[in-house]
Coordinates of C-alpha atoms in Angstrom, one line a residue:
M1 CA 9.0 26.4 -4.1
E2 CA 12.3 28.3 -4.5
G3 CA 13.9 25.4 -6.3
S4 CA 10.8 25.1 -8.5
N5 CA 11.0 28.7 -9.5
T6 CA 14.7 28.3 -10.4
V7 CA 13.9 25.4 -12.7
T8 CA 11.1 27.3 -14.3
A9 CA 13.5 30.1 -14.9
A10 CA 16.0 27.7 -16.4
A11 CA 13.3 26.4 -18.7
G12 CA 12.5 29.9 -19.7
D13 CA 16.1 30.6 -20.4
A14 CA 16.2 27.4 -22.5
T15 CA 13.2 28.7 -24.5
D16 CA 15.0 32.0 -25.1
L17 CA 18.0 30.0 -26.3
H18 CA 15.8 28.1 -28.6
R19 CA 14.2 31.2 -30.1
P20 CA 16.8 31.7 -32.8
F21 CA 16.3 28.1 -33.9
L22 CA 12.5 28.5 -33.9
E23 CA 13.0 31.6 -36.1
D24 CA 15.2 29.6 -38.4
R25 CA 12.3 27.2 -38.9
T26 CA 10.3 29.9 -40.6
V27 CA 12.9 30.2 -43.3
G28 CA 13.4 26.5 -43.8
K29 CA 16.4 26.0 -41.4
P30 CA 16.1 22.7 -39.5
P31 CA 16.4 23.4 -35.7
P32 CA 19.0 21.4 -33.8
P33 CA 17.8 18.8 -31.2
P34 CA 16.3 20.3 -28.0
D35 CA 19.5 19.7 -26.1
V36 CA 20.0 23.2 -24.7
E37 CA 17.3 22.9 -22.1
L38 CA 18.7 19.6 -20.7
E39 CA 22.3 21.0 -20.5
T40 CA 21.0 24.2 -18.8
V41 CA 19.1 22.2 -16.2
L42 CA 22.0 19.8 -15.5
T43 CA 24.6 22.6 -15.1
D44 CA 22.4 24.9 -13.0
T45 CA 24.1 24.6 -9.6
T46 CA 21.6 26.9 -7.9
V47 CA 19.1 24.0 -8.1
P48 CA 19.5 21.0 -5.7
Y49 CA 21.2 18.0 -7.2
V50 CA 18.2 15.6 -6.8
R51 CA 15.9 18.2 -8.3
R52 CA 18.2 18.6 -11.3
V53 CA 18.3 14.8 -11.8
Y54 CA 14.5 14.6 -11.5
V55 CA 13.8 17.4 -14.0
G56 CA 16.6 16.2 -16.3
A57 CA 15.2 12.7 -16.3
W58 CA 11.8 13.9 -17.5
I59 CA 13.4 16.0 -20.2
E60 CA 15.5 13.1 -21.4
M61 CA 12.6 10.6 -21.2
R62 CA 10.6 12.9 -23.5
L63 CA 13.5 13.1 -26.0
L64 CA 14.3 9.4 -25.6
F65 CA 10.8 8.0 -26.2
H66 CA 10.2 10.4 -29.1
L67 CA 13.2 8.6 -30.8
A68 CA 13.0 5.1 -29.3
V69 CA 9.3 4.2 -29.8
P70 CA 9.2 4.7 -33.6
A71 CA 12.7 3.2 -33.9
I72 CA 11.6 0.2 -32.0
L73 CA 8.6 -0.2 -34.3
V74 CA 10.8 0.1 -37.3
Y75 CA 13.2 -2.6 -36.1
V76 CA 10.5 -4.9 -34.7
V77 CA 8.6 -4.7 -37.9
N78 CA 11.7 -5.4 -40.0
Q79 CA 12.4 -8.4 -37.8
G80 CA 8.7 -9.3 -38.0
M81 CA 9.1 -9.5 -41.8
S82 CA 11.8 -12.2 -41.4
L83 CA 9.9 -13.9 -38.5
S84 CA 6.7 -14.1 -40.6
T85 CA 8.6 -16.2 -43.2
R86 CA 9.4 -18.7 -40.5
I87 CA 5.8 -18.8 -39.3
F88 CA 4.5 -19.4 -42.8
A89 CA 7.2 -22.0 -43.5
G90 CA 6.6 -23.8 -40.3
H91 CA 2.9 -24.3 -41.1
V92 CA 3.9 -25.7 -44.5
S93 CA 6.2 -28.4 -43.0
G94 CA 8.9 -28.9 -40.4
L95 CA 11.5 -29.2 -43.1
D96 CA 10.5 -25.9 -44.6
L97 CA 10.7 -24.3 -41.2
A98 CA 14.3 -25.7 -40.7
A99 CA 15.3 -24.5 -44.2
A100 CA 13.9 -21.0 -43.8
S101 CA 15.5 -20.7 -40.3
L102 CA 18.9 -22.0 -41.5
G103 CA 18.7 -19.7 -44.6
N104 CA 17.8 -16.6 -42.5
S105 CA 20.5 -17.4 -39.8
A106 CA 23.4 -18.4 -42.1
F107 CA 23.0 -15.5 -44.5
S108 CA 21.9 -12.8 -42.0
L109 CA 25.6 -11.8 -42.2
V110 CA 24.7 -9.6 -45.2
Y111 CA 21.9 -7.9 -43.1
G112 CA 24.4 -7.3 -40.3
L113 CA 27.1 -6.1 -42.7
M114 CA 24.8 -3.5 -44.3
L115 CA 23.3 -2.4 -41.0
G116 CA 26.8 -2.1 -39.5
M117 CA 28.3 -0.2 -42.4
G118 CA 25.2 2.1 -42.3
S119 CA 26.1 3.0 -38.7
A120 CA 29.0 5.1 -39.9
V121 CA 26.3 7.4 -41.3
E122 CA 24.8 7.4 -37.9
T123 CA 28.0 8.7 -36.3
L124 CA 28.8 11.3 -38.9
C125 CA 25.3 12.6 -39.5
G126 CA 24.4 12.6 -35.8
Q127 CA 27.4 14.7 -34.9
A128 CA 27.2 16.9 -37.9
Y129 CA 23.5 17.6 -37.1
G130 CA 24.3 18.5 -33.5
A131 CA 27.0 20.8 -34.7
Q132 CA 24.6 22.4 -37.3
R133 CA 26.7 21.4 -40.3
Y134 CA 23.6 20.4 -42.2
E135 CA 24.9 20.4 -45.7
M136 CA 27.2 17.4 -45.0
L137 CA 24.3 15.0 -44.1
G138 CA 23.2 14.5 -47.7
I139 CA 26.8 13.9 -48.8
Y140 CA 27.3 11.3 -46.1
L141 CA 24.0 9.6 -47.2
Q142 CA 25.0 9.3 -50.8
R143 CA 28.5 8.3 -50.2
S144 CA 27.4 5.5 -47.8
T145 CA 24.8 4.2 -50.3
V146 CA 27.5 4.0 -53.0
V147 CA 29.9 2.1 -50.7
L148 CA 27.2 -0.3 -49.5
A149 CA 26.1 -1.0 -53.1
L150 CA 29.7 -1.8 -54.1
V151 CA 30.1 -4.1 -51.1
G152 CA 26.8 -5.8 -52.0
L153 CA 28.2 -7.0 -55.3
P154 CA 30.5 -9.7 -53.9
M155 CA 27.9 -10.7 -51.4
T156 CA 25.7 -12.0 -54.2
L157 CA 28.3 -14.8 -54.6
L158 CA 27.6 -16.1 -51.1
Y159 CA 23.9 -16.3 -52.0
T160 CA 24.5 -17.9 -55.4
F161 CA 26.7 -20.6 -53.9
S162 CA 24.8 -21.1 -50.7
Y163 CA 24.3 -24.9 -51.1
P164 CA 28.0 -25.9 -51.2
I165 CA 28.7 -23.4 -48.4
L166 CA 26.0 -25.0 -46.1
I167 CA 27.3 -28.4 -47.0
L168 CA 30.8 -27.3 -46.2
L169 CA 29.6 -26.1 -42.8
G170 CA 28.3 -29.6 -42.1
E171 CA 24.6 -28.9 -42.4
P172 CA 22.2 -31.8 -43.5
K173 CA 21.8 -32.1 -47.3
T174 CA 18.0 -32.1 -47.3
V175 CA 17.8 -28.9 -45.3
S176 CA 20.7 -27.3 -47.2
S177 CA 19.0 -28.0 -50.5
K178 CA 15.7 -26.3 -49.4
S179 CA 17.6 -23.4 -47.8
A180 CA 19.6 -22.8 -51.0
S181 CA 16.3 -22.4 -53.0
Y182 CA 15.0 -20.0 -50.4
I183 CA 18.2 -18.0 -50.3
A184 CA 18.3 -17.6 -54.1
G185 CA 15.1 -15.6 -53.9
L186 CA 16.7 -13.1 -51.5
I187 CA 19.5 -11.9 -53.8
P188 CA 17.8 -8.6 -54.8
Q189 CA 17.3 -7.9 -51.1
I190 CA 21.0 -7.2 -50.7
F191 CA 20.8 -4.0 -52.7
A192 CA 17.6 -3.0 -50.9
Y193 CA 19.6 -3.1 -47.7
A194 CA 22.3 -0.9 -49.4
V195 CA 19.8 1.9 -49.9
N196 CA 17.6 1.4 -46.8
F197 CA 20.1 1.6 -44.0
P198 CA 21.9 4.8 -45.0
A199 CA 18.6 6.5 -45.5
Q200 CA 17.3 5.2 -42.2
K201 CA 20.3 6.5 -40.3
F202 CA 20.1 9.8 -42.2
L203 CA 16.5 10.2 -40.9
Q204 CA 17.4 9.1 -37.4
A205 CA 20.2 11.5 -37.0
Q206 CA 17.7 14.3 -37.5
S207 CA 15.2 12.7 -35.0
V208 CA 12.8 11.9 -37.9
V209 CA 11.7 8.4 -37.1
A210 CA 8.0 8.2 -37.2
P211 CA 7.7 8.1 -41.0
S212 CA 10.0 5.1 -41.2
A213 CA 7.7 3.4 -38.6
W214 CA 4.6 4.0 -40.7
I215 CA 6.3 2.8 -43.9
S216 CA 7.6 -0.3 -42.3
G217 CA 4.3 -1.1 -40.7
A218 CA 2.5 -0.8 -44.1
A219 CA 5.2 -3.0 -45.7
L220 CA 4.6 -5.7 -43.1
L221 CA 0.9 -5.8 -43.7
L222 CA 1.5 -6.0 -47.4
Q223 CA 4.0 -8.8 -46.9
L224 CA 1.6 -10.8 -44.8
L225 CA -1.2 -10.5 -47.3
L226 CA 1.0 -11.4 -50.3
T227 CA 2.7 -14.3 -48.5
W228 CA -0.6 -15.8 -47.5
T229 CA -1.7 -15.5 -51.1
A230 CA 1.6 -17.0 -52.4
V231 CA 1.5 -20.0 -50.0
Y232 CA -2.2 -20.9 -49.7
K233 CA -3.6 -19.7 -52.9
L234 CA -0.8 -20.0 -55.5
G235 CA 1.1 -22.9 -53.8
L236 CA 4.5 -21.3 -54.4
G237 CA 5.9 -22.6 -51.1
L238 CA 9.3 -21.4 -49.9
M239 CA 10.3 -19.6 -53.1
G240 CA 7.1 -17.6 -52.9
I241 CA 7.8 -16.7 -49.3
A242 CA 11.3 -15.5 -50.2
S243 CA 10.1 -13.5 -53.2
V244 CA 7.5 -11.6 -51.2
L245 CA 10.0 -10.8 -48.5
T246 CA 12.4 -9.3 -51.1
L247 CA 9.5 -7.3 -52.7
S248 CA 8.5 -5.9 -49.3
W249 CA 12.0 -4.6 -48.6
W250 CA 12.0 -2.8 -51.9
V251 CA 8.6 -1.2 -51.1
I252 CA 10.2 0.2 -47.9
V253 CA 13.2 1.5 -49.9
A254 CA 11.0 3.2 -52.5
A255 CA 8.7 4.9 -49.9
Q256 CA 11.5 6.1 -47.7
S257 CA 13.5 7.5 -50.7
L258 CA 10.4 9.4 -52.0
Y259 CA 9.9 10.8 -48.5
I260 CA 13.4 12.2 -48.4
L261 CA 13.2 13.5 -52.0
L262 CA 9.8 15.2 -51.7
S263 CA 9.7 16.4 -48.1
H264 CA 10.5 20.1 -47.3
R265 CA 11.9 19.0 -43.9
F266 CA 15.2 18.1 -45.6
R267 CA 15.7 21.2 -47.7
D268 CA 19.0 22.0 -45.9
T269 CA 20.2 18.4 -45.3
W270 CA 19.4 17.0 -48.7
N271 CA 20.5 19.2 -51.7
G272 CA 20.1 16.6 -54.4
L273 CA 22.4 14.1 -56.0
N274 CA 26.0 15.3 -56.0
W275 CA 29.1 13.9 -57.7
R276 CA 31.1 14.4 -54.5
A277 CA 29.4 11.2 -53.2
F278 CA 31.9 9.3 -55.4
Q279 CA 34.9 11.0 -53.8
G280 CA 36.7 9.7 -50.8
L281 CA 35.1 6.3 -51.0
W282 CA 38.0 4.4 -49.7
S283 CA 38.3 6.6 -46.5
F284 CA 34.5 6.2 -46.0
F285 CA 34.8 2.5 -46.6
K286 CA 37.4 2.1 -43.8
L287 CA 35.2 4.1 -41.4
S288 CA 32.2 2.0 -42.4
A289 CA 34.2 -1.3 -42.1
G290 CA 34.9 -0.6 -38.4
S291 CA 31.2 -0.1 -37.8
A292 CA 30.3 -3.2 -39.8
V293 CA 32.7 -5.4 -37.8
M294 CA 31.2 -4.2 -34.5
I295 CA 27.6 -4.8 -35.5
C296 CA 28.2 -8.0 -37.5
L297 CA 30.1 -9.7 -34.6
E298 CA 27.2 -9.0 -32.4
M299 CA 24.5 -10.2 -34.8
W300 CA 26.3 -13.3 -36.0
Y301 CA 27.0 -14.4 -32.5
S302 CA 23.5 -15.6 -31.9
Q303 CA 23.2 -17.0 -35.4
I304 CA 26.2 -19.3 -34.8
L305 CA 24.1 -20.9 -32.1
V306 CA 21.6 -22.0 -34.7
L307 CA 24.4 -23.3 -37.0
L308 CA 26.0 -25.3 -34.2
A309 CA 22.6 -26.8 -33.4
G310 CA 22.6 -28.4 -36.9
L311 CA 25.6 -30.4 -35.8
L312 CA 24.0 -32.0 -32.8
K313 CA 22.7 -35.6 -32.7
N314 CA 19.1 -34.6 -33.4
P315 CA 19.6 -31.6 -35.8
A316 CA 15.9 -31.2 -36.9
L317 CA 14.5 -30.9 -33.4
S318 CA 17.5 -28.7 -32.3
L319 CA 17.2 -26.4 -35.3
D320 CA 13.4 -26.1 -34.8
S321 CA 13.5 -25.4 -31.1
L322 CA 16.5 -23.1 -31.2
S323 CA 15.2 -21.2 -34.2
I324 CA 12.0 -20.5 -32.4
C325 CA 13.9 -19.2 -29.3
M326 CA 16.2 -17.2 -31.5
S327 CA 13.2 -15.7 -33.4
I328 CA 11.7 -14.6 -30.0
S329 CA 15.1 -13.3 -28.9
A330 CA 15.5 -11.4 -32.2
V331 CA 12.2 -9.6 -31.7
S332 CA 13.2 -8.6 -28.2
F333 CA 16.7 -7.7 -29.5
M334 CA 15.0 -5.3 -32.0
V335 CA 13.4 -3.5 -29.1
S336 CA 16.9 -3.0 -27.6
V337 CA 18.2 -2.0 -31.1
G338 CA 15.5 0.7 -31.1
F339 CA 17.0 2.0 -27.8
N340 CA 20.4 1.6 -29.4
A341 CA 19.3 4.0 -32.2
A342 CA 18.0 6.5 -29.7
A343 CA 21.2 6.3 -27.6
S344 CA 23.3 6.8 -30.7
V345 CA 21.3 9.8 -31.9
R346 CA 21.2 11.4 -28.5
T347 CA 24.9 10.8 -27.8
S348 CA 26.1 12.0 -31.2
N349 CA 23.8 15.1 -31.2
E350 CA 24.9 16.1 -27.7
L351 CA 28.6 15.6 -28.5
G352 CA 28.2 17.5 -31.8
A353 CA 26.5 20.3 -29.9
G354 CA 29.2 20.4 -27.2
N355 CA 27.1 19.2 -24.2
P356 CA 29.1 16.8 -22.1
K357 CA 26.7 16.5 -19.1
S358 CA 23.8 15.9 -21.4
A359 CA 25.7 13.1 -23.2
A360 CA 26.6 11.4 -20.0
F361 CA 23.1 11.8 -18.5
S362 CA 21.4 10.5 -21.7
T363 CA 23.6 7.4 -21.6
C364 CA 22.5 6.6 -18.0
V365 CA 18.8 7.1 -18.7
V366 CA 18.6 5.1 -21.8
T367 CA 20.5 2.2 -20.3
I368 CA 18.2 2.0 -17.2
V369 CA 15.0 2.3 -19.4
S370 CA 16.2 -0.5 -21.7
L371 CA 17.2 -2.8 -18.9
V372 CA 13.8 -2.4 -17.2
T373 CA 12.0 -3.1 -20.5
S374 CA 14.1 -6.3 -21.1
I375 CA 13.3 -7.6 -17.6
I376 CA 9.6 -7.2 -18.3
E377 CA 10.1 -9.1 -21.7
A378 CA 12.0 -11.9 -19.9
L379 CA 9.2 -12.4 -17.4
A380 CA 6.6 -12.5 -20.2
V381 CA 8.6 -15.2 -22.0
M382 CA 8.9 -17.3 -18.8
A383 CA 5.1 -17.0 -18.2
A384 CA 4.4 -18.2 -21.8
R385 CA 7.1 -20.8 -22.0
D386 CA 4.8 -23.8 -22.5
S387 CA 2.7 -22.2 -25.2
V388 CA 4.8 -19.8 -27.2
S389 CA 6.1 -22.4 -29.6
Y390 CA 2.7 -23.1 -31.0
V391 CA 2.7 -19.8 -32.8
F392 CA 5.4 -21.4 -35.0
T393 CA 4.5 -25.1 -35.1
A394 CA 2.1 -27.7 -33.8
D395 CA 4.8 -30.2 -32.9
A396 CA 4.6 -31.2 -29.2
A397 CA 8.2 -32.4 -29.1
V398 CA 9.4 -29.0 -30.3
A399 CA 7.2 -27.2 -27.8
E400 CA 8.7 -29.2 -24.9
S401 CA 12.2 -28.4 -26.1
V402 CA 11.4 -24.7 -26.4
S403 CA 10.0 -24.7 -22.9
E404 CA 13.2 -26.2 -21.5
L405 CA 15.3 -23.5 -23.3
C406 CA 13.2 -20.6 -22.1
P407 CA 15.2 -19.9 -18.9
Y408 CA 18.3 -19.4 -21.2
L409 CA 16.3 -17.3 -23.5
A410 CA 15.2 -15.1 -20.6
I411 CA 18.7 -14.5 -19.4
T412 CA 19.8 -13.6 -23.0
I413 CA 16.9 -11.1 -23.2
V414 CA 18.0 -9.4 -20.0
L415 CA 21.6 -9.1 -21.2
N416 CA 20.4 -7.8 -24.5
G417 CA 18.6 -5.0 -22.7
I418 CA 22.0 -3.5 -21.8
Q419 CA 24.5 -4.5 -24.4
P420 CA 22.9 -3.0 -27.6
V421 CA 22.3 0.3 -25.8
L422 CA 26.0 0.5 -24.9
S423 CA 26.9 -0.3 -28.5
G424 CA 24.6 2.6 -29.5
V425 CA 26.5 4.9 -27.3
A426 CA 29.7 3.6 -28.9
V427 CA 28.3 4.4 -32.4
G428 CA 27.4 7.9 -31.2
C429 CA 30.9 8.4 -29.9
G430 CA 32.7 6.7 -32.9
W431 CA 34.2 3.9 -30.8
Q432 CA 33.2 1.2 -33.3
A433 CA 36.8 -0.2 -33.7
F434 CA 37.3 -0.6 -30.0
V435 CA 34.0 -2.4 -29.5
A436 CA 34.9 -4.7 -32.4
Y437 CA 38.0 -5.8 -30.5
V438 CA 35.9 -6.4 -27.4
N439 CA 33.4 -8.4 -29.3
V440 CA 36.0 -10.6 -30.9
G441 CA 37.6 -11.4 -27.5
C442 CA 34.4 -12.0 -25.6
Y443 CA 32.3 -13.7 -28.2
Y444 CA 34.7 -15.7 -30.4
F445 CA 37.6 -16.5 -27.9
V446 CA 35.4 -17.1 -24.9
G447 CA 31.7 -17.5 -25.6
I448 CA 31.7 -19.9 -28.6
P449 CA 34.6 -22.1 -27.5
L450 CA 33.1 -22.5 -24.0
G451 CA 29.7 -23.3 -25.6
C452 CA 31.2 -25.9 -27.8
V453 CA 33.0 -27.6 -24.9
L454 CA 29.8 -27.6 -22.8
G455 CA 27.6 -28.6 -25.7
F456 CA 29.7 -31.3 -27.4
A457 CA 32.4 -32.5 -25.0
F458 CA 30.1 -32.5 -21.9
K459 CA 27.0 -33.6 -23.9
F460 CA 24.8 -30.7 -22.6
D461 CA 23.7 -30.2 -26.3
A462 CA 21.9 -26.9 -27.0
K463 CA 21.8 -25.9 -23.4
G464 CA 25.6 -26.2 -23.1
I465 CA 26.2 -24.2 -26.3
W466 CA 23.8 -21.5 -25.1
T467 CA 25.4 -21.3 -21.6
G468 CA 28.8 -20.7 -23.1
M469 CA 27.5 -17.9 -25.3
I470 CA 25.7 -16.3 -22.4
G471 CA 29.1 -16.2 -20.6
G472 CA 30.6 -14.3 -23.6
T473 CA 27.8 -11.8 -23.7
L474 CA 28.0 -11.2 -19.9
M475 CA 31.8 -10.5 -20.1
Q476 CA 31.3 -8.1 -23.0
T477 CA 28.5 -6.3 -21.2
I478 CA 30.6 -5.8 -18.1
I479 CA 33.5 -4.4 -20.1
L480 CA 31.3 -1.9 -22.0
L481 CA 29.7 -0.8 -18.8
Y482 CA 33.0 -0.1 -17.2
V483 CA 34.4 1.8 -20.2
T484 CA 31.2 3.8 -20.9
F485 CA 30.7 5.0 -17.3
R486 CA 34.4 6.0 -17.0
T487 CA 34.3 8.1 -20.2
D488 CA 35.6 11.7 -20.2
W489 CA 32.8 13.3 -22.1
D490 CA 34.7 16.6 -22.6
K491 CA 37.4 14.7 -24.5
E492 CA 34.8 13.0 -26.6
I493 CA 33.4 16.4 -27.6
D494 CA 36.9 17.4 -28.8
K495 CA 37.2 14.1 -30.8
A496 CA 33.8 14.7 -32.4
R497 CA 34.9 18.2 -33.5
R498 CA 38.1 17.0 -34.9
R499 CA 36.3 14.2 -36.8
L500 CA 33.8 16.6 -38.3
D501 CA 36.6 19.0 -39.2
M502 CA 38.5 16.2 -40.9
W503 CA 35.6 15.3 -43.1
E504 CA 34.8 19.0 -43.8
E505 CA 38.4 19.5 -44.9
K506 CA 38.0 16.5 -47.3
K507 CA 34.9 18.1 -48.8
D508 CA 36.7 21.5 -49.2
L509 CA 39.6 19.7 -51.0
I510 CA 37.2 18.0 -53.3
V511 CA 35.5 21.3 -54.1
N512 CA 38.8 23.1 -54.8

């Protein structure tokens, strides 16, 4: 009872600490995240350690799921938009499924590039919000949008010349020809990414995630309706599927932009268009590039598996079965990416607010929750291994191949329950460059070469390729676990303050 009273008192103290922020809300000031309560509980040595952990876990879980659940919905829906194109294509023909899968896999590099560069906004906006430097968030948002749009211009060349690129990679001509037509319809989507991801990170940094979930859900429903009409009523085939996907992304961009412009929630973090967004672009590009390399190397890793499958002795069957497994893995991965976003927001907000114990505690909680979730997903995949492929295709040979690959898929899902969360912590701390080096070493110097040796030299085919790549992911996960849980969080707070001061100084120089 005595410990309980102390915790109650601590909660009361936390409420008192929040009172100025609640008063700020009446005059339009956005309150900082509710981190004071957690830090108070974790540092109250008059309460037994176990009790502090128990109460702190409940506080953190409330904060975590408030962020993670809508973020998971956003990313799952976004992935579902791509997944639905494969489902519709698979019910048109096996060749269309292979073409859409190859197109989505080979050119998902632009998605990864834009998402990765947008994570620079996640680091800066999250830490600035925690430090109550609200006016900088709108500048970061605009500057990132300009940088991503400029980067998107050369990316259009990849889409335009997709056919010769796929042929150069050794993909079959019939599949490459179909894929090139599909990819051409996705060119306007590049610039939708350039606007969407900075806006998404801008909202997440302020713990505003539910509106994005509603917008994405509505866009998915619209896409399903329009794609069904395009395929079954208008007979537009693969080009119709691609055009509807592009349109759906622009619907998300328009709705999300209007929400930011019109909502009073952002009166202090969004002060309208500002010419300063065009200043310091090169410095911002370099920061974004580190983020992009980290995210891209992670996302491209699994897509390389699909590209290598096109070089096996039975490419159509390998592509179909692996693309189905990768589609399932991608949906599961988006759940982890939702936890990744929550981890990034919680870590950056806590570091910006100067709360080391809360940052460390949040990292532990989100990692455990994501791991448990991924284990449940892996068990569900194994239970449905013989029937899950029929969602995509009616081909019995493909279903048998998918069933054989499901154990590898389950292991990948479990590893993906840990690795993306640790990457989210890295984004919150600003470690993107370090993680990029780890990814290069583990993925591209260990995982892929080992997979090629097992798949091609030892004739284990897709299973061998996948085994090698699992080895690379396992190595990367172990390294990130070691580094994360040996972090000096007080030093990270000092780094966060210096980083914000640096960008604040750049802003002042521009003004002067």
